[in-house]
Structure formats: C-alpha cells, structure tokens
PDB file of C-alpha atoms and ligand atoms in Angstrom:
ATOM      1  CA  MET A   1     -12.604   9.425  12.186  1.00  0.00           C
ATOM      2  CA  GLY A   2     -12.390   8.981  15.740  1.00  0.00           C
ATOM      3  CA  SER A   3     -10.086   6.710  17.978  1.00  0.00           C
ATOM      4  CA  ASP A   4     -10.128   2.548  17.748  1.00  0.00           C
ATOM      5  CA  ASP A   5     -11.891   2.799  21.548  1.00  0.00           C
ATOM      6  CA  ASP A   6     -14.478   5.173  20.088  1.00  0.00           C
ATOM      7  CA  ILE A   7     -15.167   3.048  17.326  1.00  0.00           C
ATOM      8  CA  VAL A   8     -15.416  -0.257  19.312  1.00  0.00           C
ATOM      9  CA  THR A   9     -17.449   1.557  22.063  1.00  0.00           C
ATOM     10  CA  ARG A  10     -19.844   3.002  19.225  1.00  0.00           C
ATOM     11  CA  LEU A  11     -19.962  -0.790  17.684  1.00  0.00           C
ATOM     12  CA  ARG A  12     -20.645  -2.258  20.872  1.00  0.00           C
ATOM     13  CA  ASP A  13     -23.339  -0.110  21.676  1.00  0.00           C
ATOM     14  CA  GLY A  14     -24.833  -0.765  18.379  1.00  0.00           C
ATOM     15  CA  ASP A  15     -24.338   2.346  16.531  1.00  0.00           C
ATOM     16  CA  GLU A  16     -25.433   1.668  12.683  1.00  0.00           C
ATOM     17  CA  ALA A  17     -23.520   4.696  11.190  1.00  0.00           C
ATOM     18  CA  ALA A  18     -20.096   3.810  12.796  1.00  0.00           C
ATOM     19  CA  PHE A  19     -20.515   0.377  11.263  1.00  0.00           C
ATOM     20  CA  ARG A  20     -21.678   2.142   7.926  1.00  0.00           C
ATOM     21  CA  ASP A  21     -18.436   4.241   8.399  1.00  0.00           C
ATOM     22  CA  LEU A  22     -16.206   1.491   8.992  1.00  0.00           C
ATOM     23  CA  LEU A  23     -17.573  -0.578   5.928  1.00  0.00           C
ATOM     24  CA  ALA A  24     -17.306   2.427   3.650  1.00  0.00           C
ATOM     25  CA  ARG A  25     -13.384   3.246   4.869  1.00  0.00           C
ATOM     26  CA  HIS A  26     -12.157  -0.472   4.636  1.00  0.00           C
ATOM     27  CA  HIS A  27     -14.799  -2.289   1.981  1.00  0.00           C
ATOM     28  CA  ASP A  28     -12.606  -1.558  -1.329  1.00  0.00           C
ATOM     29  CA  HIS A  29      -9.115  -1.697   0.155  1.00  0.00           C
ATOM     30  CA  LEU A  30     -10.245  -5.098   1.574  1.00  0.00           C
ATOM     31  CA  LEU A  31     -11.288  -6.140  -1.834  1.00  0.00           C
ATOM     32  CA  ARG A  32      -7.817  -5.376  -3.289  1.00  0.00           C
ATOM     33  CA  PHE A  33      -6.155  -6.980  -0.660  1.00  0.00           C
ATOM     34  CA  ALA A  34      -8.309 -10.469  -0.685  1.00  0.00           C
ATOM     35  CA  ARG A  35      -7.420 -10.556  -4.710  1.00  0.00           C
ATOM     36  CA  THR A  36      -3.688 -11.002  -4.072  1.00  0.00           C
ATOM     37  CA  PHE A  37      -4.632 -14.348  -2.783  1.00  0.00           C
ATOM     38  CA  VAL A  38      -8.020 -15.441  -4.331  1.00  0.00           C
ATOM     39  CA  LYS A  39      -8.432 -14.916  -7.860  1.00  0.00           C
ATOM     40  CA  SER A  40     -11.828 -14.497  -8.894  1.00  0.00           C
ATOM     41  CA  PRO A  41     -13.638 -11.376  -7.960  1.00  0.00           C
ATOM     42  CA  ALA A  42     -16.782 -13.046  -6.889  1.00  0.00           C
ATOM     43  CA  THR A  43     -14.857 -15.636  -4.182  1.00  0.00           C
ATOM     44  CA  ALA A  44     -12.794 -12.101  -2.850  1.00  0.00           C
ATOM     45  CA  GLU A  45     -15.951 -10.256  -1.967  1.00  0.00           C
ATOM     46  CA  GLU A  46     -17.247 -13.664  -0.748  1.00  0.00           C
ATOM     47  CA  VAL A  47     -13.920 -13.511   1.189  1.00  0.00           C
ATOM     48  CA  VAL A  48     -14.181 -10.168   2.374  1.00  0.00           C
ATOM     49  CA  GLN A  49     -17.590 -10.399   3.444  1.00  0.00           C
ATOM     50  CA  GLU A  50     -17.172 -13.220   5.619  1.00  0.00           C
ATOM     51  CA  THR A  51     -14.450 -11.543   7.362  1.00  0.00           C
ATOM     52  CA  TRP A  52     -17.030  -8.473   8.190  1.00  0.00           C
ATOM     53  CA  LEU A  53     -19.099 -11.616  10.072  1.00  0.00           C
ATOM     54  CA  ALA A  54     -16.183 -12.913  11.886  1.00  0.00           C
ATOM     55  CA  VAL A  55     -15.123  -9.490  12.524  1.00  0.00           C
ATOM     56  CA  LEU A  56     -18.582  -8.960  13.895  1.00  0.00           C
ATOM     57  CA  GLN A  57     -18.567 -12.300  15.984  1.00  0.00           C
ATOM     58  CA  GLY A  58     -14.992 -11.262  17.172  1.00  0.00           C
ATOM     59  CA  LEU A  59     -15.686  -7.461  18.461  1.00  0.00           C
ATOM     60  CA  ASP A  60     -16.722  -8.055  21.882  1.00  0.00           C
ATOM     61  CA  GLY A  61     -13.393  -9.931  22.893  1.00  0.00           C
ATOM     62  CA  PHE A  62     -11.355  -7.621  20.656  1.00  0.00           C
ATOM     63  CA  ALA A  63      -8.751  -6.448  23.634  1.00  0.00           C
ATOM     64  CA  GLY A  64      -7.120  -3.570  21.402  1.00  0.00           C
ATOM     65  CA  ARG A  65      -3.707  -5.412  21.598  1.00  0.00           C
ATOM     66  CA  SER A  66      -3.429  -4.364  17.866  1.00  0.00           C
ATOM     67  CA  SER A  67      -5.162  -1.514  16.001  1.00  0.00           C
ATOM     68  CA  LEU A  68      -8.516  -2.677  14.687  1.00  0.00           C
ATOM     69  CA  LYS A  69      -7.504  -2.039  11.174  1.00  0.00           C
ATOM     70  CA  SER A  70      -4.792  -4.760  11.905  1.00  0.00           C
ATOM     71  CA  TRP A  71      -6.985  -7.268  13.674  1.00  0.00           C
ATOM     72  CA  ILE A  72      -9.331  -6.777  10.398  1.00  0.00           C
ATOM     73  CA  TYR A  73      -6.876  -7.228   7.751  1.00  0.00           C
ATOM     74  CA  ALA A  74      -5.062 -10.254   9.935  1.00  0.00           C
ATOM     75  CA  ILE A  75      -8.798 -12.258  10.046  1.00  0.00           C
ATOM     76  CA  LEU A  76      -9.046 -11.153   6.054  1.00  0.00           C
ATOM     77  CA  ALA A  77      -5.825 -13.100   5.583  1.00  0.00           C
ATOM     78  CA  ASN A  78      -6.351 -16.113   7.557  1.00  0.00           C
ATOM     79  CA  ARG A  79      -9.765 -16.515   5.481  1.00  0.00           C
ATOM     80  CA  ALA A  80      -8.134 -15.659   2.035  1.00  0.00           C
ATOM     81  CA  ARG A  81      -5.568 -18.134   2.462  1.00  0.00           C
ATOM     82  CA  THR A  82      -7.578 -20.975   3.783  1.00  0.00           C
ATOM     83  CA  ARG A  83      -9.940 -20.321   0.768  1.00  0.00           C
ATOM     84  CA  ALA A  84      -7.053 -20.248  -1.871  1.00  0.00           C
ATOM     85  CA  VAL A  85      -5.601 -23.391  -0.278  1.00  0.00           C
ATOM     86  CA  ARG A  86      -8.925 -24.967  -1.083  1.00  0.00           C
ATOM     87  CA  ASP A  87      -9.211 -23.324  -4.434  1.00  0.00           C
ATOM     88  CA  ALA A  88      -5.591 -24.300  -5.447  1.00  0.00           C
ATOM     89  CA  ARG A  89      -4.916 -20.974  -5.988  1.00  0.00           C
ATOM     90  CA  THR A  90      -2.297 -19.676  -3.177  1.00  0.00           C
ATOM     91  CA  LEU A  91      -0.081 -17.102  -2.835  1.00  0.00           C
ATOM     92  CA  LEU A  92       2.351 -19.054  -0.468  1.00  0.00           C
ATOM     93  CA  PHE A  93       4.797 -17.006   1.774  1.00  0.00           C
ATOM     94  CA  SER A  94       7.411 -18.751   0.291  1.00  0.00           C
ATOM     95  CA  GLU A  95       6.542 -17.320  -3.136  1.00  0.00           C
ATOM     96  CA  MET A  96       6.731 -13.748  -1.387  1.00  0.00           C
ATOM     97  CA  THR A  97       9.988 -14.493   0.068  1.00  0.00           C
ATOM     98  CA  ALA A  98      11.000 -15.645  -3.550  1.00  0.00           C
ATOM     99  CA  GLU A  99       9.743 -12.832  -5.246  1.00  0.00           C
ATOM    100  CA  ALA A 100      11.176 -10.620  -2.479  1.00  0.00           C
ATOM    101  CA  GLU A 101      14.453 -12.240  -3.648  1.00  0.00           C
ATOM    102  CA  ASP A 102      14.296 -11.556  -7.397  1.00  0.00           C
ATOM    103  CA  ASP A 103      16.416  -9.289  -8.860  1.00  0.00           C
ATOM    104  CA  GLU A 104      14.052  -6.255 -10.063  1.00  0.00           C
ATOM    105  CA  PRO A 105      15.971  -2.513 -10.358  1.00  0.00           C
ATOM    106  CA  ALA A 106      13.574   0.051  -9.335  1.00  0.00           C
ATOM    107  CA  VAL A 107      14.308   2.237 -12.503  1.00  0.00           C
ATOM    108  CA  ASP A 108      15.028   1.009 -16.114  1.00  0.00           C
ATOM    109  CA  PRO A 109      19.133   0.575 -15.763  1.00  0.00           C
ATOM    110  CA  SER A 110      19.223   2.303 -19.353  1.00  0.00           C
ATOM    111  CA  ARG A 111      18.648   5.827 -18.026  1.00  0.00           C
ATOM    112  CA  PHE A 112      21.953   5.727 -15.873  1.00  0.00           C
ATOM    113  CA  ASN A 113      25.151   6.383 -17.685  1.00  0.00           C
ATOM    114  CA  ALA A 114      28.055   3.594 -17.162  1.00  0.00           C
ATOM    115  CA  ALA A 115      29.181   5.215 -14.049  1.00  0.00           C
ATOM    116  CA  GLY A 116      25.541   4.851 -12.525  1.00  0.00           C
ATOM    117  CA  TYR A 117      24.323   8.419 -12.901  1.00  0.00           C
ATOM    118  CA  TRP A 118      21.228   9.912 -14.465  1.00  0.00           C
ATOM    119  CA  ASP A 119      21.331  10.095 -18.392  1.00  0.00           C
ATOM    120  CA  GLN A 120      17.749  10.393 -18.362  1.00  0.00           C
ATOM    121  CA  PRO A 121      16.811  11.597 -15.206  1.00  0.00           C
ATOM    122  CA  PRO A 122      12.981  11.905 -13.819  1.00  0.00           C
ATOM    123  CA  ARG A 123      11.286  15.079 -15.128  1.00  0.00           C
ATOM    124  CA  PRO A 124       9.795  17.178 -12.540  1.00  0.00           C
ATOM    125  CA  TRP A 125       6.599  16.360 -11.112  1.00  0.00           C
ATOM    126  CA  ASP A 126       4.324  19.927 -10.105  1.00  0.00           C
ATOM    127  CA  ASP A 127       2.157  20.227  -7.580  1.00  0.00           C
ATOM    128  CA  LEU A 128       2.484  16.672  -5.861  1.00  0.00           C
ATOM    129  CA  THR A 129      -0.705  17.865  -3.291  1.00  0.00           C
ATOM    130  CA  PRO A 130      -3.025  15.297  -2.291  1.00  0.00           C
ATOM    131  CA  GLU A 131      -5.669  18.315  -3.903  1.00  0.00           C
ATOM    132  CA  ARG A 132      -4.130  17.506  -6.516  1.00  0.00           C
ATOM    133  CA  LEU A 133      -5.033  13.608  -6.705  1.00  0.00           C
ATOM    134  CA  ALA A 134      -8.426  14.777  -5.428  1.00  0.00           C
ATOM    135  CA  ALA A 135      -8.949  17.087  -8.634  1.00  0.00           C
ATOM    136  CA  SER A 136      -7.436  14.372 -11.119  1.00  0.00           C
ATOM    137  CA  ALA A 137      -9.653  11.512 -12.044  1.00  0.00           C
ATOM    138  CA  GLN A 138      -7.047  10.324 -14.589  1.00  0.00           C
ATOM    139  CA  ILE A 139      -4.577   9.969 -11.988  1.00  0.00           C
ATOM    140  CA  ARG A 140      -6.829   8.292  -9.669  1.00  0.00           C
ATOM    141  CA  VAL A 141      -7.931   5.946 -12.277  1.00  0.00           C
ATOM    142  CA  ARG A 142      -4.602   5.402 -13.436  1.00  0.00           C
ATOM    143  CA  LEU A 143      -2.994   4.733  -9.602  1.00  0.00           C
ATOM    144  CA  ALA A 144      -5.728   2.475  -9.189  1.00  0.00           C
ATOM    145  CA  ALA A 145      -5.197   0.237 -12.482  1.00  0.00           C
ATOM    146  CA  ALA A 146      -1.003   0.071 -11.610  1.00  0.00           C
ATOM    147  CA  LEU A 147      -1.728  -1.083  -8.460  1.00  0.00           C
ATOM    148  CA  GLU A 148      -3.800  -3.958  -9.621  1.00  0.00           C
ATOM    149  CA  GLU A 149      -0.839  -4.702 -11.887  1.00  0.00           C
ATOM    150  CA  LEU A 150       1.446  -5.420  -9.476  1.00  0.00           C
ATOM    151  CA  PRO A 151       2.582  -8.453  -8.630  1.00  0.00           C
ATOM    152  CA  GLU A 152       0.512  -9.908  -5.406  1.00  0.00           C
ATOM    153  CA  ALA A 153       3.086 -10.048  -3.265  1.00  0.00           C
ATOM    154  CA  GLN A 154       4.516  -6.151  -3.721  1.00  0.00           C
ATOM    155  CA  ARG A 155       0.317  -5.291  -3.939  1.00  0.00           C
ATOM    156  CA  ALA A 156      -0.125  -6.997  -0.916  1.00  0.00           C
ATOM    157  CA  VAL A 157       2.491  -5.059   1.229  1.00  0.00           C
ATOM    158  CA  VAL A 158       1.722  -1.665  -0.607  1.00  0.00           C
ATOM    159  CA  VAL A 159      -2.019  -2.057   0.032  1.00  0.00           C
ATOM    160  CA  LEU A 160      -1.371  -2.536   3.842  1.00  0.00           C
ATOM    161  CA  ARG A 161       1.289   0.139   4.318  1.00  0.00           C
ATOM    162  CA  ASP A 162       0.295   3.037   1.959  1.00  0.00           C
ATOM    163  CA  VAL A 163      -2.978   2.562   1.151  1.00  0.00           C
ATOM    164  CA  GLU A 164      -4.475   2.042   4.211  1.00  0.00           C
ATOM    165  CA  GLY A 165      -1.216   3.310   6.524  1.00  0.00           C
ATOM    166  CA  CYS A 166      -0.478   0.015   8.567  1.00  0.00           C
ATOM    167  CA  SER A 167       2.911   0.146  10.272  1.00  0.00           C
ATOM    168  CA  SER A 168       5.817  -2.019   8.998  1.00  0.00           C
ATOM    169  CA  ASP A 169       5.524  -4.510  12.095  1.00  0.00           C
ATOM    170  CA  GLU A 170       1.686  -4.860  11.434  1.00  0.00           C
ATOM    171  CA  ALA A 171       2.104  -5.383   7.995  1.00  0.00           C
ATOM    172  CA  CYS A 172       4.465  -8.088   8.942  1.00  0.00           C
ATOM    173  CA  ASN A 173       2.166  -9.758  10.981  1.00  0.00           C
ATOM    174  CA  ILE A 174      -0.688  -9.852   8.863  1.00  0.00           C
ATOM    175  CA  LEU A 175       1.219 -11.347   6.151  1.00  0.00           C
ATOM    176  CA  GLY A 176       3.661 -13.454   8.199  1.00  0.00           C
ATOM    177  CA  ILE A 177       6.914 -12.315   6.573  1.00  0.00           C
ATOM    178  CA  SER A 178      10.041 -10.956   7.840  1.00  0.00           C
ATOM    179  CA  GLU A 179      10.819  -7.264   8.060  1.00  0.00           C
ATOM    180  CA  THR A 180      13.678  -7.458   5.660  1.00  0.00           C
ATOM    181  CA  ASN A 181      11.345  -8.852   2.845  1.00  0.00           C
ATOM    182  CA  GLN A 182       8.395  -6.699   3.613  1.00  0.00           C
ATOM    183  CA  ARG A 183      10.733  -3.679   2.904  1.00  0.00           C
ATOM    184  CA  VAL A 184      11.978  -5.377  -0.520  1.00  0.00           C
ATOM    185  CA  LEU A 185       8.629  -6.097  -1.416  1.00  0.00           C
ATOM    186  CA  LEU A 186       7.461  -2.214  -0.795  1.00  0.00           C
ATOM    187  CA  HIS A 187      10.554  -0.897  -2.338  1.00  0.00           C
ATOM    188  CA  ARG A 188       9.661  -2.473  -5.650  1.00  0.00           C
ATOM    189  CA  GLY A 189       5.892  -2.090  -5.582  1.00  0.00           C
ATOM    190  CA  ARG A 190       6.388   1.729  -4.766  1.00  0.00           C
ATOM    191  CA  SER A 191       9.152   2.108  -7.174  1.00  0.00           C
ATOM    192  CA  ARG A 192       6.953   0.340  -9.912  1.00  0.00           C
ATOM    193  CA  LEU A 193       4.238   2.831  -9.150  1.00  0.00           C
ATOM    194  CA  ARG A 194       6.031   5.589  -9.480  1.00  0.00           C
ATOM    195  CA  ALA A 195       7.595   4.780 -12.811  1.00  0.00           C
ATOM    196  CA  MET A 196       4.218   4.217 -13.856  1.00  0.00           C
ATOM    197  CA  LEU A 197       2.723   7.600 -12.813  1.00  0.00           C
ATOM    198  CA  GLU A 198       5.575   9.263 -14.590  1.00  0.00           C
ATOM    199  CA  PRO A 199       3.970   9.321 -17.974  1.00  0.00           C
ATOM    200  CA  LEU A 200       0.889  10.488 -17.176  1.00  0.00           C
ATOM    201  CA  MET A 201       2.533  13.326 -14.440  1.00  0.00           C
ATOM    202  CA  GLU A 202       4.464  14.873 -17.371  1.00  0.00           C
ATOM    203  CA  THR A 203       1.369  14.444 -19.625  1.00  0.00           C
ATOM    204  CA  GLY A 204      -0.115  16.454 -17.193  1.00  0.00           C
ATOM    205  CA  ARG A 205       2.874  18.868 -17.321  1.00  0.00           C
ATOM    206  CA  ARG A 206       2.041  19.594 -21.064  1.00  0.00           C
ATOM    207  CA  GLU A 207      -1.225  20.083 -20.714  1.00  0.00           C
ATOM    208  CA  ARG A 208      -1.015  23.131 -17.895  1.00  0.00           C
TER     209      ARG A 208
ATOM    210  CA  MET B   1      35.077   0.377   2.202  1.00  0.00           C
ATOM    211  CA  THR B   2      32.843   1.565  -0.043  1.00  0.00           C
ATOM    212  CA  SER B   3      33.246   4.917  -1.902  1.00  0.00           C
ATOM    213  CA  ALA B   4      31.839   7.965   0.198  1.00  0.00           C
ATOM    214  CA  MET B   5      29.577   9.241  -2.968  1.00  0.00           C
ATOM    215  CA  LEU B   6      26.823   6.992  -3.779  1.00  0.00           C
ATOM    216  CA  ALA B   7      26.069   6.811  -7.639  1.00  0.00           C
ATOM    217  CA  CYS B   8      22.701   8.061  -8.633  1.00  0.00           C
ATOM    218  CA  ARG B   9      21.556   4.414  -9.457  1.00  0.00           C
ATOM    219  CA  GLU B  10      22.477   3.384  -6.033  1.00  0.00           C
ATOM    220  CA  VAL B  11      20.375   6.354  -4.595  1.00  0.00           C
ATOM    221  CA  THR B  12      17.166   5.095  -6.458  1.00  0.00           C
ATOM    222  CA  GLU B  13      17.733   1.581  -4.802  1.00  0.00           C
ATOM    223  CA  LEU B  14      18.567   2.834  -1.094  1.00  0.00           C
ATOM    224  CA  VAL B  15      15.461   5.316  -1.317  1.00  0.00           C
ATOM    225  CA  THR B  16      12.793   2.998   0.648  1.00  0.00           C
ATOM    226  CA  ASP B  17      15.485   2.101   3.273  1.00  0.00           C
ATOM    227  CA  TYR B  18      16.078   5.716   3.721  1.00  0.00           C
ATOM    228  CA  VAL B  19      12.405   6.789   3.847  1.00  0.00           C
ATOM    229  CA  GLU B  20      11.427   3.811   6.340  1.00  0.00           C
ATOM    230  CA  GLY B  21      14.707   4.636   8.669  1.00  0.00           C
ATOM    231  CA  ARG B  22      16.381   1.847   8.064  1.00  0.00           C
ATOM    232  CA  LEU B  23      19.823   2.938   6.727  1.00  0.00           C
ATOM    233  CA  SER B  24      22.981   2.437   8.433  1.00  0.00           C
ATOM    234  CA  ARG B  25      24.126   6.283  10.302  1.00  0.00           C
ATOM    235  CA  TRP B  26      27.058   5.933   7.448  1.00  0.00           C
ATOM    236  CA  ASP B  27      24.693   5.348   4.477  1.00  0.00           C
ATOM    237  CA  ARG B  28      22.483   7.516   5.896  1.00  0.00           C
ATOM    238  CA  LEU B  29      24.946  10.591   5.490  1.00  0.00           C
ATOM    239  CA  ARG B  30      26.031   9.238   2.286  1.00  0.00           C
ATOM    240  CA  PHE B  31      22.273   9.285   1.019  1.00  0.00           C
ATOM    241  CA  GLN B  32      21.790  12.697   2.515  1.00  0.00           C
ATOM    242  CA  LEU B  33      25.527  14.078   1.127  1.00  0.00           C
ATOM    243  CA  HIS B  34      24.149  12.798  -2.435  1.00  0.00           C
ATOM    244  CA  ILE B  35      20.756  14.010  -2.379  1.00  0.00           C
ATOM    245  CA  GLY B  36      22.172  17.518  -1.144  1.00  0.00           C
ATOM    246  CA  MET B  37      23.850  17.625  -4.559  1.00  0.00           C
ATOM    247  CA  CYS B  38      21.945  15.779  -6.775  1.00  0.00           C
ATOM    248  CA  ARG B  39      18.796  17.552  -7.681  1.00  0.00           C
ATOM    249  CA  HIS B  40      17.391  14.816  -9.778  1.00  0.00           C
ATOM    250  CA  CYS B  41      17.575  12.361  -7.086  1.00  0.00           C
ATOM    251  CA  ARG B  42      16.098  15.042  -4.945  1.00  0.00           C
ATOM    252  CA  GLU B  43      13.515  14.937  -7.578  1.00  0.00           C
ATOM    253  CA  TYR B  44      13.181  11.219  -7.552  1.00  0.00           C
ATOM    254  CA  LEU B  45      12.612  11.319  -3.810  1.00  0.00           C
ATOM    255  CA  ARG B  46      10.241  13.754  -3.860  1.00  0.00           C
ATOM    256  CA  GLN B  47       8.339  11.539  -6.219  1.00  0.00           C
ATOM    257  CA  MET B  48       8.745   8.445  -4.507  1.00  0.00           C
ATOM    258  CA  ARG B  49       6.691  10.185  -1.331  1.00  0.00           C
ATOM    259  CA  ALA B  50       4.214  11.522  -3.560  1.00  0.00           C
ATOM    260  CA  THR B  51       3.626   8.020  -4.730  1.00  0.00           C
ATOM    261  CA  GLN B  52       3.223   6.842  -1.264  1.00  0.00           C
ATOM    262  CA  ARG B  53       1.094   9.915  -0.450  1.00  0.00           C
ATOM    263  CA  PHE B  54      -1.198   9.491  -3.321  1.00  0.00           C
ATOM    264  CA  LEU B  55      -1.526   5.921  -2.344  1.00  0.00           C
ATOM    265  CA  GLY B  56      -3.169   7.044   0.883  1.00  0.00           C
ATOM    266  CA  HIS B  57      -5.666   9.094  -1.013  1.00  0.00           C
ATOM    267  CA  LEU B  58      -7.156   6.730  -3.455  1.00  0.00           C
ATOM    268  CA  PRO B  59     -10.599   6.452  -2.882  1.00  0.00           C
ATOM    269  CA  ALA B  60     -12.738   3.707  -1.234  1.00  0.00           C
ATOM    270  CA  PRO B  61     -15.780   3.400  -2.770  1.00  0.00           C
ATOM    271  CA  PRO B  62     -18.457   2.058   0.027  1.00  0.00           C
ATOM    272  CA  PRO B  63     -19.628  -1.624  -0.845  1.00  0.00           C
ATOM    273  CA  PRO B  64     -22.471  -1.733  -3.363  1.00  0.00           C
ATOM    274  CA  PRO B  65     -25.814  -1.113  -1.680  1.00  0.00           C
ATOM    275  CA  ASP B  66     -27.118  -4.423  -1.929  1.00  0.00           C
ATOM    276  CA  VAL B  67     -23.792  -5.647  -0.018  1.00  0.00           C
ATOM    277  CA  GLU B  68     -23.821  -2.887   2.231  1.00  0.00           C
ATOM    278  CA  ALA B  69     -27.374  -3.443   3.398  1.00  0.00           C
ATOM    279  CA  GLU B  70     -27.034  -7.261   3.968  1.00  0.00           C
ATOM    280  CA  LEU B  71     -23.929  -6.360   6.378  1.00  0.00           C
ATOM    281  CA  VAL B  72     -25.937  -3.529   8.266  1.00  0.00           C
ATOM    282  CA  GLU B  73     -28.918  -6.132   8.613  1.00  0.00           C
ATOM    283  CA  ARG B  74     -26.534  -8.714  10.202  1.00  0.00           C
ATOM    284  CA  PHE B  75     -25.314  -6.247  12.275  1.00  0.00           C
ATOM    285  CA  LYS B  76     -28.584  -5.334  13.902  1.00  0.00           C
ATOM    286  CA  ASN B  77     -29.083  -8.539  14.664  1.00  0.00           C
ATOM    287  CA  TRP B  78     -25.445  -9.163  16.000  1.00  0.00           C
ATOM    288  CA  LYS B  79     -26.649  -6.270  18.495  1.00  0.00           C
ATOM    289  CA  ARG B  80     -30.141  -8.077  19.290  1.00  0.00           C
ATOM    290  CA  ALA B  81     -28.659 -11.337  19.474  1.00  0.00           C
TER     291      ALA B  81
HETATM  292 ZN1   ZN C 301      22.130  11.386  -8.154  1.00  0.00          ZN
END
C-alpha cells in the first residue's frame, strides 16, 4: 500500500499503476459517501468523477497537512454539498445535528427486563474474523445493503470512520460537525448495523 | 451519585464511548466492571467490534472499465500538461 508520501510521489511522477490503485481503493466508497448527499446514483457518479479531476488538479499543491484520504473526502464533501444545494436536495448539517439528537435506542428496548438487564441477550457470533467475512458473500452483500439503509448522516460517519478508517478528527473536519455529534451518529450507525447482521450471524450458526 | 452497577441497557448505550476512549475514568471503571461480570454484554461488545471490523473489510470494486479508462486518460494528460 505504501505511505501517503510514497503514493503522492508516485502520482506526481505520473505512475499510472499508483493512480489505478488509488481509484480501486476509494472509488466505490467515495460513491457510497456521495450518495449520502445526492440522491441519484448518476449524480453521485458525476460528483465522484469531478472529485478525481479536482484531486489531479490539486495534487501538486497537496502539502500533506491532512492524510491523502481525508483530503480527497473533503474535496468530495464540498462538491457533493454544492451539487446537492443546486439540486435542492441537501443533507444540511443542521439535519445531521438533528439526527444526532433524536432518541434512538441501540437495542430494541423489549429485549431488556424492567431493571434494564438482558431478557433476550445476544446469541454468540462465532468466528468473527475478517476471513469469515471474505468467505461469506452473503454477509458482505447484507452488510453493504444494511449500510445503504442507514439514515444519511449515520451512513456518512460510518463510511468515513469504519469503512475508510478515518480518525474522528478527520471525520469531524470533513463533515463539519462536532465531535459529540460525530460520536452519537457513529454509535447509532454501528448499533443499527450490528442489529441488522444479528439474524444472519445466527442463521450462519445453524447451518454449521 | 449514580449507582456503581450499570444496567445492560446502559452498557449498550455506552459501548461506542467506551471503544472511542471517551468515558470518564469513573464510567470506564463501571463499564469494565459490568463487562467483567456479564457475559451477554461481553458478547455485545464483541459483536460491536466485529461489525466495525467487517465494515473495514467491505470489498471495494474498482470503477467500471469505461470510467477507469477515462480517468486514467485524464491522469496521463495531467502529467503531460
Ligand atoms: Zn450486561
């Protein structure tokens, strides 16, 4: 993979393979992120392509003050936001804040008794390795679909933090939200995704 | 003063703050105390971490060939410019 410095140097040297690597690593996730701002897949595709062109334009001036990845996402967030405003379909950051303020339990409250202890506890998931995920197309398809079902703000945060591995500071800067809101959205998003995986992981157990 | 013992339901709400290192020292202690005694919440924490890890391994298909070709072409022109 190489460090940002290596990749940037190779790109500046015109290394086509380095550019193809970068596309392969981020293009699909960038699309996922763009779709949290703009509704139509075609528009998301356009915004992501514009982002890549802007990356090329800006690369010689990229000073490495942020990671390459978070720099690319910041460009995308700006473009997607502009585009969404033009198309009158904006995920405003006031909405992100509102979404963070809604009351949403991590786990269905009916699974706890009156004292707040588990009544229907989570059944164990076996073999929680990335290898199992790689081996299970079903889990991957379900997880990708579950991600698309998250409310936009939660999805934007989860893509940055967990799919792309950005730090919380990076995610806050890209999205222009407070650390607290970022953390609430991350919590909601991860909690929902865990719940959506639960039936599948249990079915998987029965099959074994 | 809040009670020393967290309920399971509270644990499921604090789990992200815990993983993110954002709990106060006192809450962190209460969280760890609960996790140490409650296997269901231990399993819950494991599942939350697994969900996070799975997301980091979501496959990323490369761009469609025509899109990639177009972008690589722009890359070549960018270098020539
Ligand atoms: Zn518990």
